Amino acid sequence: MVAFKPLRLFMAVVFWVTCSSTVHAQEVGLLSDIKPPQQSSEYIFRSSPKESLITVQLLGAVNKPGIYYVPANTDLLKLITLAGGTTNGGDLSEILVRKMEPKTWAEIKSKAINEYQGAYEVDAEKLIKYGGAKNLKLQQDDFVYVPPRTPWVSNEAARGITVVSVILGIALTAILIDKNSGK
């Protein structure tokens, strides 16, 4: 019984330090999930000086989002490659393409493309695996968005699980030490 008073005091101090450091970190902004938007830029890619270019907007989880001036025969995967690929959180399986002239892709039959009222959801992972990307030519003023991957567990839930597991680990360790030190 005497060993439980220091144990309770120790647990109270650990709990207080854990909670106050989390609150303090949130006040300072260390745990903030809000990040400033990346600066958009303009990129020009051409093979020859007389080649005509089209304008395409590429946004989302790519390394270099912005406005791209690319040759008229550029396909979707080439555009993403020119942008330096996706960031670590980029989801290639749900790329959204809003076409100014949706009929240009309407005849394309592929399991990697789903059409929704002029917008297309493209599974680039399937395109890479099975081919067919050359048919997905971009046109003037097309808009491409690469969404971020959605995590299985939110950051807040992960933090909560971490705090609870640390507290339980300390409590169980203290109980085992107390139980085995009495013998």
mmCIF file of N, CA and C in Angstrom, residues 109-179:
data_model
loop_
_atom_site.group_PDB
_atom_site.id
_atom_site.type_symbol
_atom_site.label_atom_id
_atom_site.label_comp_id
_atom_site.label_asym_id
_atom_site.label_seq_id
_atom_site.Cartn_x
_atom_site.Cartn_y
_atom_site.Cartn_z
ATOM 1 N N LYS A 109 -12.290 4.007 -74.356
ATOM 2 C CA LYS A 109 -12.805 2.924 -73.519
ATOM 3 C C LYS A 109 -11.658 2.355 -72.701
ATOM 4 N N SER A 110 -11.691 2.606 -71.412
ATOM 5 C CA SER A 110 -10.648 2.117 -70.530
ATOM 6 C C SER A 110 -11.215 1.956 -69.126
ATOM 7 N N LYS A 111 -10.755 0.926 -68.436
ATOM 8 C CA LYS A 111 -11.178 0.708 -67.043
ATOM 9 C C LYS A 111 -10.528 1.720 -66.097
ATOM 10 N N ALA A 112 -9.548 2.448 -66.600
ATOM 11 C CA ALA A 112 -8.839 3.421 -65.774
ATOM 12 C C ALA A 112 -9.496 4.792 -65.795
ATOM 13 N N ILE A 113 -10.583 4.966 -66.586
ATOM 14 C CA ILE A 113 -11.201 6.280 -66.736
ATOM 15 C C ILE A 113 -12.693 6.184 -66.440
ATOM 16 N N ASN A 114 -13.177 7.077 -65.602
ATOM 17 C CA ASN A 114 -14.603 7.206 -65.322
ATOM 18 C C ASN A 114 -15.019 8.633 -65.620
ATOM 19 N N GLU A 115 -16.139 8.806 -66.327
ATOM 20 C CA GLU A 115 -16.593 10.135 -66.700
ATOM 21 C C GLU A 115 -17.734 10.589 -65.801
ATOM 22 N N TYR A 116 -17.688 11.851 -65.371
ATOM 23 C CA TYR A 116 -18.733 12.474 -64.565
ATOM 24 C C TYR A 116 -19.023 13.860 -65.115
ATOM 25 N N GLN A 117 -19.973 13.994 -66.006
ATOM 26 C CA GLN A 117 -20.452 15.267 -66.549
ATOM 27 C C GLN A 117 -19.311 16.166 -67.036
ATOM 28 N N GLY A 118 -18.509 15.658 -67.895
ATOM 29 C CA GLY A 118 -17.435 16.457 -68.466
ATOM 30 C C GLY A 118 -16.139 16.412 -67.700
ATOM 31 N N ALA A 119 -16.165 15.862 -66.514
ATOM 32 C CA ALA A 119 -14.938 15.679 -65.740
ATOM 33 C C ALA A 119 -14.604 14.193 -65.734
ATOM 34 N N TYR A 120 -13.334 13.888 -65.669
ATOM 35 C CA TYR A 120 -12.892 12.504 -65.717
ATOM 36 C C TYR A 120 -12.060 12.187 -64.482
ATOM 37 N N GLU A 121 -12.317 11.011 -63.922
ATOM 38 C CA GLU A 121 -11.477 10.496 -62.847
ATOM 39 C C GLU A 121 -10.583 9.441 -63.476
ATOM 40 N N VAL A 122 -9.290 9.641 -63.385
ATOM 41 C CA VAL A 122 -8.331 8.771 -64.045
ATOM 42 C C VAL A 122 -7.504 8.036 -62.995
ATOM 43 N N ASP A 123 -7.420 6.730 -63.149
ATOM 44 C CA ASP A 123 -6.575 5.899 -62.290
ATOM 45 C C ASP A 123 -5.241 5.732 -63.015
ATOM 46 N N ALA A 124 -4.297 6.607 -62.717
ATOM 47 C CA ALA A 124 -3.005 6.598 -63.407
ATOM 48 C C ALA A 124 -2.193 5.356 -63.054
ATOM 49 N N GLU A 125 -2.440 4.770 -61.895
ATOM 50 C CA GLU A 125 -1.735 3.530 -61.546
ATOM 51 C C GLU A 125 -2.106 2.422 -62.528
ATOM 52 N N LYS A 126 -3.389 2.333 -62.899
ATOM 53 C CA LYS A 126 -3.818 1.342 -63.894
ATOM 54 C C LYS A 126 -3.261 1.690 -65.273
ATOM 55 N N LEU A 127 -3.199 2.983 -65.598
ATOM 56 C CA LEU A 127 -2.637 3.392 -66.887
ATOM 57 C C LEU A 127 -1.175 2.973 -66.992
ATOM 58 N N ILE A 128 -0.449 3.154 -65.915
ATOM 59 C CA ILE A 128 0.967 2.782 -65.911
ATOM 60 C C ILE A 128 1.109 1.268 -66.036
ATOM 61 N N LYS A 129 0.251 0.548 -65.343
ATOM 62 C CA LYS A 129 0.334 -0.914 -65.330
ATOM 63 C C LYS A 129 -0.115 -1.531 -66.652
ATOM 64 N N TYR A 130 -1.242 -1.062 -67.212
ATOM 65 C CA TYR A 130 -1.829 -1.693 -68.395
ATOM 66 C C TYR A 130 -1.651 -0.906 -69.690
ATOM 67 N N GLY A 131 -1.172 0.317 -69.619
ATOM 68 C CA GLY A 131 -0.979 1.125 -70.818
ATOM 69 C C GLY A 131 -2.229 1.917 -71.184
ATOM 70 N N GLY A 132 -2.126 2.693 -72.240
ATOM 71 C CA GLY A 132 -3.257 3.485 -72.712
ATOM 72 C C GLY A 132 -3.149 4.962 -72.427
ATOM 73 N N ALA A 133 -2.046 5.407 -71.856
ATOM 74 C CA ALA A 133 -1.906 6.818 -71.503
ATOM 75 C C ALA A 133 -1.744 7.708 -72.726
ATOM 76 N N LYS A 134 -1.236 7.167 -73.821
ATOM 77 C CA LYS A 134 -1.018 7.979 -75.026
ATOM 78 C C LYS A 134 -2.327 8.506 -75.603
ATOM 79 N N ASN A 135 -3.452 7.858 -75.282
ATOM 80 C CA ASN A 135 -4.756 8.311 -75.777
ATOM 81 C C ASN A 135 -5.290 9.508 -74.998
ATOM 82 N N LEU A 136 -4.718 9.787 -73.849
ATOM 83 C CA LEU A 136 -5.233 10.850 -72.968
ATOM 84 C C LEU A 136 -4.510 12.168 -73.229
ATOM 85 N N LYS A 137 -4.645 12.670 -74.433
ATOM 86 C CA LYS A 137 -4.007 13.928 -74.814
ATOM 87 C C LYS A 137 -4.729 15.100 -74.150
ATOM 88 N N LEU A 138 -3.959 16.029 -73.666
ATOM 89 C CA LEU A 138 -4.519 17.226 -73.040
ATOM 90 C C LEU A 138 -4.776 18.280 -74.109
ATOM 91 N N GLN A 139 -5.697 19.194 -73.806
ATOM 92 C CA GLN A 139 -6.027 20.272 -74.725
ATOM 93 C C GLN A 139 -5.977 21.606 -73.989
ATOM 94 N N GLN A 140 -6.105 22.660 -74.756
ATOM 95 C CA GLN A 140 -6.054 24.016 -74.222
ATOM 96 C C GLN A 140 -7.018 24.187 -73.054
ATOM 97 N N ASP A 141 -6.538 24.757 -71.962
ATOM 98 C CA ASP A 141 -7.303 25.110 -70.766
ATOM 99 C C ASP A 141 -7.854 23.914 -69.988
ATOM 100 N N ASP A 142 -7.287 22.728 -70.169
ATOM 101 C CA ASP A 142 -7.681 21.601 -69.328
ATOM 102 C C ASP A 142 -7.175 21.846 -67.915
ATOM 103 N N PHE A 143 -7.893 21.284 -66.956
ATOM 104 C CA PHE A 143 -7.555 21.438 -65.539
ATOM 105 C C PHE A 143 -7.323 20.047 -64.962
ATOM 106 N N VAL A 144 -6.167 19.842 -64.306
ATOM 107 C CA VAL A 144 -5.816 18.544 -63.731
ATOM 108 C C VAL A 144 -5.566 18.735 -62.240
ATOM 109 N N TYR A 145 -6.191 17.868 -61.441
ATOM 110 C CA TYR A 145 -6.024 17.921 -59.982
ATOM 111 C C TYR A 145 -5.614 16.543 -59.472
ATOM 112 N N VAL A 146 -4.491 16.488 -58.758
ATOM 113 C CA VAL A 146 -4.024 15.254 -58.128
ATOM 114 C C VAL A 146 -4.334 15.377 -56.639
ATOM 115 N N PRO A 147 -5.309 14.601 -56.135
ATOM 116 C CA PRO A 147 -5.698 14.741 -54.731
ATOM 117 C C PRO A 147 -4.677 14.103 -53.791
ATOM 118 N N PRO A 148 -4.633 14.575 -52.557
ATOM 119 C CA PRO A 148 -3.768 13.913 -51.571
ATOM 120 C C PRO A 148 -4.407 12.602 -51.121
ATOM 121 N N ARG A 149 -3.586 11.669 -50.699
ATOM 122 C CA ARG A 149 -4.110 10.406 -50.160
ATOM 123 C C ARG A 149 -4.762 10.694 -48.817
ATOM 124 N N THR A 150 -5.861 10.023 -48.561
ATOM 125 C CA THR A 150 -6.515 10.174 -47.264
ATOM 126 C C THR A 150 -5.948 9.121 -46.322
ATOM 127 N N PRO A 151 -5.443 9.545 -45.173
ATOM 128 C CA PRO A 151 -4.851 8.579 -44.244
ATOM 129 C C PRO A 151 -5.923 7.711 -43.589
ATOM 130 N N TRP A 152 -5.534 6.523 -43.175
ATOM 131 C CA TRP A 152 -6.460 5.610 -42.501
ATOM 132 C C TRP A 152 -6.850 6.146 -41.137
ATOM 133 N N VAL A 153 -5.902 6.785 -40.469
ATOM 134 C CA VAL A 153 -6.145 7.337 -39.137
ATOM 135 C C VAL A 153 -5.780 8.810 -39.177
ATOM 136 N N SER A 154 -6.665 9.665 -38.672
ATOM 137 C CA SER A 154 -6.376 11.099 -38.673
ATOM 138 C C SER A 154 -5.229 11.408 -37.716
ATOM 139 N N ASN A 155 -4.626 12.580 -37.894
ATOM 140 C CA ASN A 155 -3.517 12.983 -37.021
ATOM 141 C C ASN A 155 -3.959 13.128 -35.571
ATOM 142 N N GLU A 156 -5.180 13.635 -35.363
ATOM 143 C CA GLU A 156 -5.677 13.798 -33.990
ATOM 144 C C GLU A 156 -5.861 12.443 -33.322
ATOM 145 N N ALA A 157 -6.405 11.476 -34.044
ATOM 146 C CA ALA A 157 -6.599 10.138 -33.480
ATOM 147 C C ALA A 157 -5.251 9.494 -33.180
ATOM 148 N N ALA A 158 -4.278 9.668 -34.059
ATOM 149 C CA ALA A 158 -2.946 9.091 -33.840
ATOM 150 C C ALA A 158 -2.300 9.693 -32.598
ATOM 151 N N ARG A 159 -2.470 10.991 -32.405
ATOM 152 C CA ARG A 159 -1.924 11.627 -31.200
ATOM 153 C C ARG A 159 -2.597 11.088 -29.951
ATOM 154 N N GLY A 160 -3.917 10.957 -29.995
ATOM 155 C CA GLY A 160 -4.646 10.425 -28.841
ATOM 156 C C GLY A 160 -4.223 9.006 -28.510
ATOM 157 N N ILE A 161 -4.077 8.181 -29.523
ATOM 158 C CA ILE A 161 -3.646 6.800 -29.315
ATOM 159 C C ILE A 161 -2.242 6.771 -28.720
ATOM 160 N N THR A 162 -1.371 7.635 -29.182
ATOM 161 C CA THR A 162 -0.003 7.697 -28.659
ATOM 162 C C THR A 162 0.013 8.081 -27.189
ATOM 163 N N VAL A 163 -0.748 9.114 -26.827
ATOM 164 C CA VAL A 163 -0.784 9.560 -25.426
ATOM 165 C C VAL A 163 -1.337 8.456 -24.533
ATOM 166 N N VAL A 164 -2.441 7.833 -24.944
ATOM 167 C CA VAL A 164 -3.038 6.772 -24.138
ATOM 168 C C VAL A 164 -2.089 5.592 -23.999
ATOM 169 N N SER A 165 -1.414 5.206 -25.079
ATOM 170 C CA SER A 165 -0.502 4.061 -24.997
ATOM 171 C C SER A 165 0.704 4.360 -24.114
ATOM 172 N N VAL A 166 1.202 5.589 -24.135
ATOM 173 C CA VAL A 166 2.317 5.948 -23.255
ATOM 174 C C VAL A 166 1.883 5.883 -21.793
ATOM 175 N N ILE A 167 0.716 6.430 -21.510
ATOM 176 C CA ILE A 167 0.220 6.417 -20.127
ATOM 177 C C ILE A 167 -0.026 4.990 -19.659
ATOM 178 N N LEU A 168 -0.665 4.170 -20.478
ATOM 179 C CA LEU A 168 -0.904 2.778 -20.113
ATOM 180 C C LEU A 168 0.399 2.009 -19.950
ATOM 181 N N GLY A 169 1.369 2.266 -20.815
ATOM 182 C CA GLY A 169 2.672 1.610 -20.695
ATOM 183 C C GLY A 169 3.357 1.960 -19.389
ATOM 184 N N ILE A 170 3.310 3.226 -19.007
ATOM 185 C CA ILE A 170 3.919 3.650 -17.734
ATOM 186 C C ILE A 170 3.182 3.026 -16.558
ATOM 187 N N ALA A 171 1.852 3.034 -16.612
ATOM 188 C CA ALA A 171 1.063 2.465 -15.518
ATOM 189 C C ALA A 171 1.320 0.973 -15.368
ATOM 190 N N LEU A 172 1.318 0.241 -16.471
ATOM 191 C CA LEU A 172 1.560 -1.196 -16.393
ATOM 192 C C LEU A 172 2.974 -1.503 -15.920
ATOM 193 N N THR A 173 3.943 -0.725 -16.352
ATOM 194 C CA THR A 173 5.320 -0.908 -15.885
ATOM 195 C C THR A 173 5.405 -0.660 -14.388
ATOM 196 N N ALA A 174 4.756 0.390 -13.908
ATOM 197 C CA ALA A 174 4.779 0.692 -12.475
ATOM 198 C C ALA A 174 4.103 -0.411 -11.671
ATOM 199 N N ILE A 175 2.994 -0.937 -12.164
ATOM 200 C CA ILE A 175 2.304 -2.024 -11.464
ATOM 201 C C ILE A 175 3.172 -3.275 -11.408
ATOM 202 N N LEU A 176 3.813 -3.631 -12.519
ATOM 203 C CA LEU A 176 4.682 -4.800 -12.538
ATOM 204 C C LEU A 176 5.899 -4.624 -11.619
ATOM 205 N N ILE A 177 6.470 -3.434 -11.614
ATOM 206 C CA ILE A 177 7.609 -3.186 -10.706
ATOM 207 C C ILE A 177 7.155 -3.300 -9.272
ATOM 208 N N ASP A 178 6.011 -2.734 -8.939
ATOM 209 C CA ASP A 178 5.503 -2.784 -7.571
ATOM 210 C C ASP A 178 5.185 -4.223 -7.178
ATOM 211 N N LYS A 179 4.581 -4.975 -8.066
ATOM 212 C CA LYS A 179 4.204 -6.371 -7.765
ATOM 213 C C LYS A 179 5.419 -7.242 -7.573
#
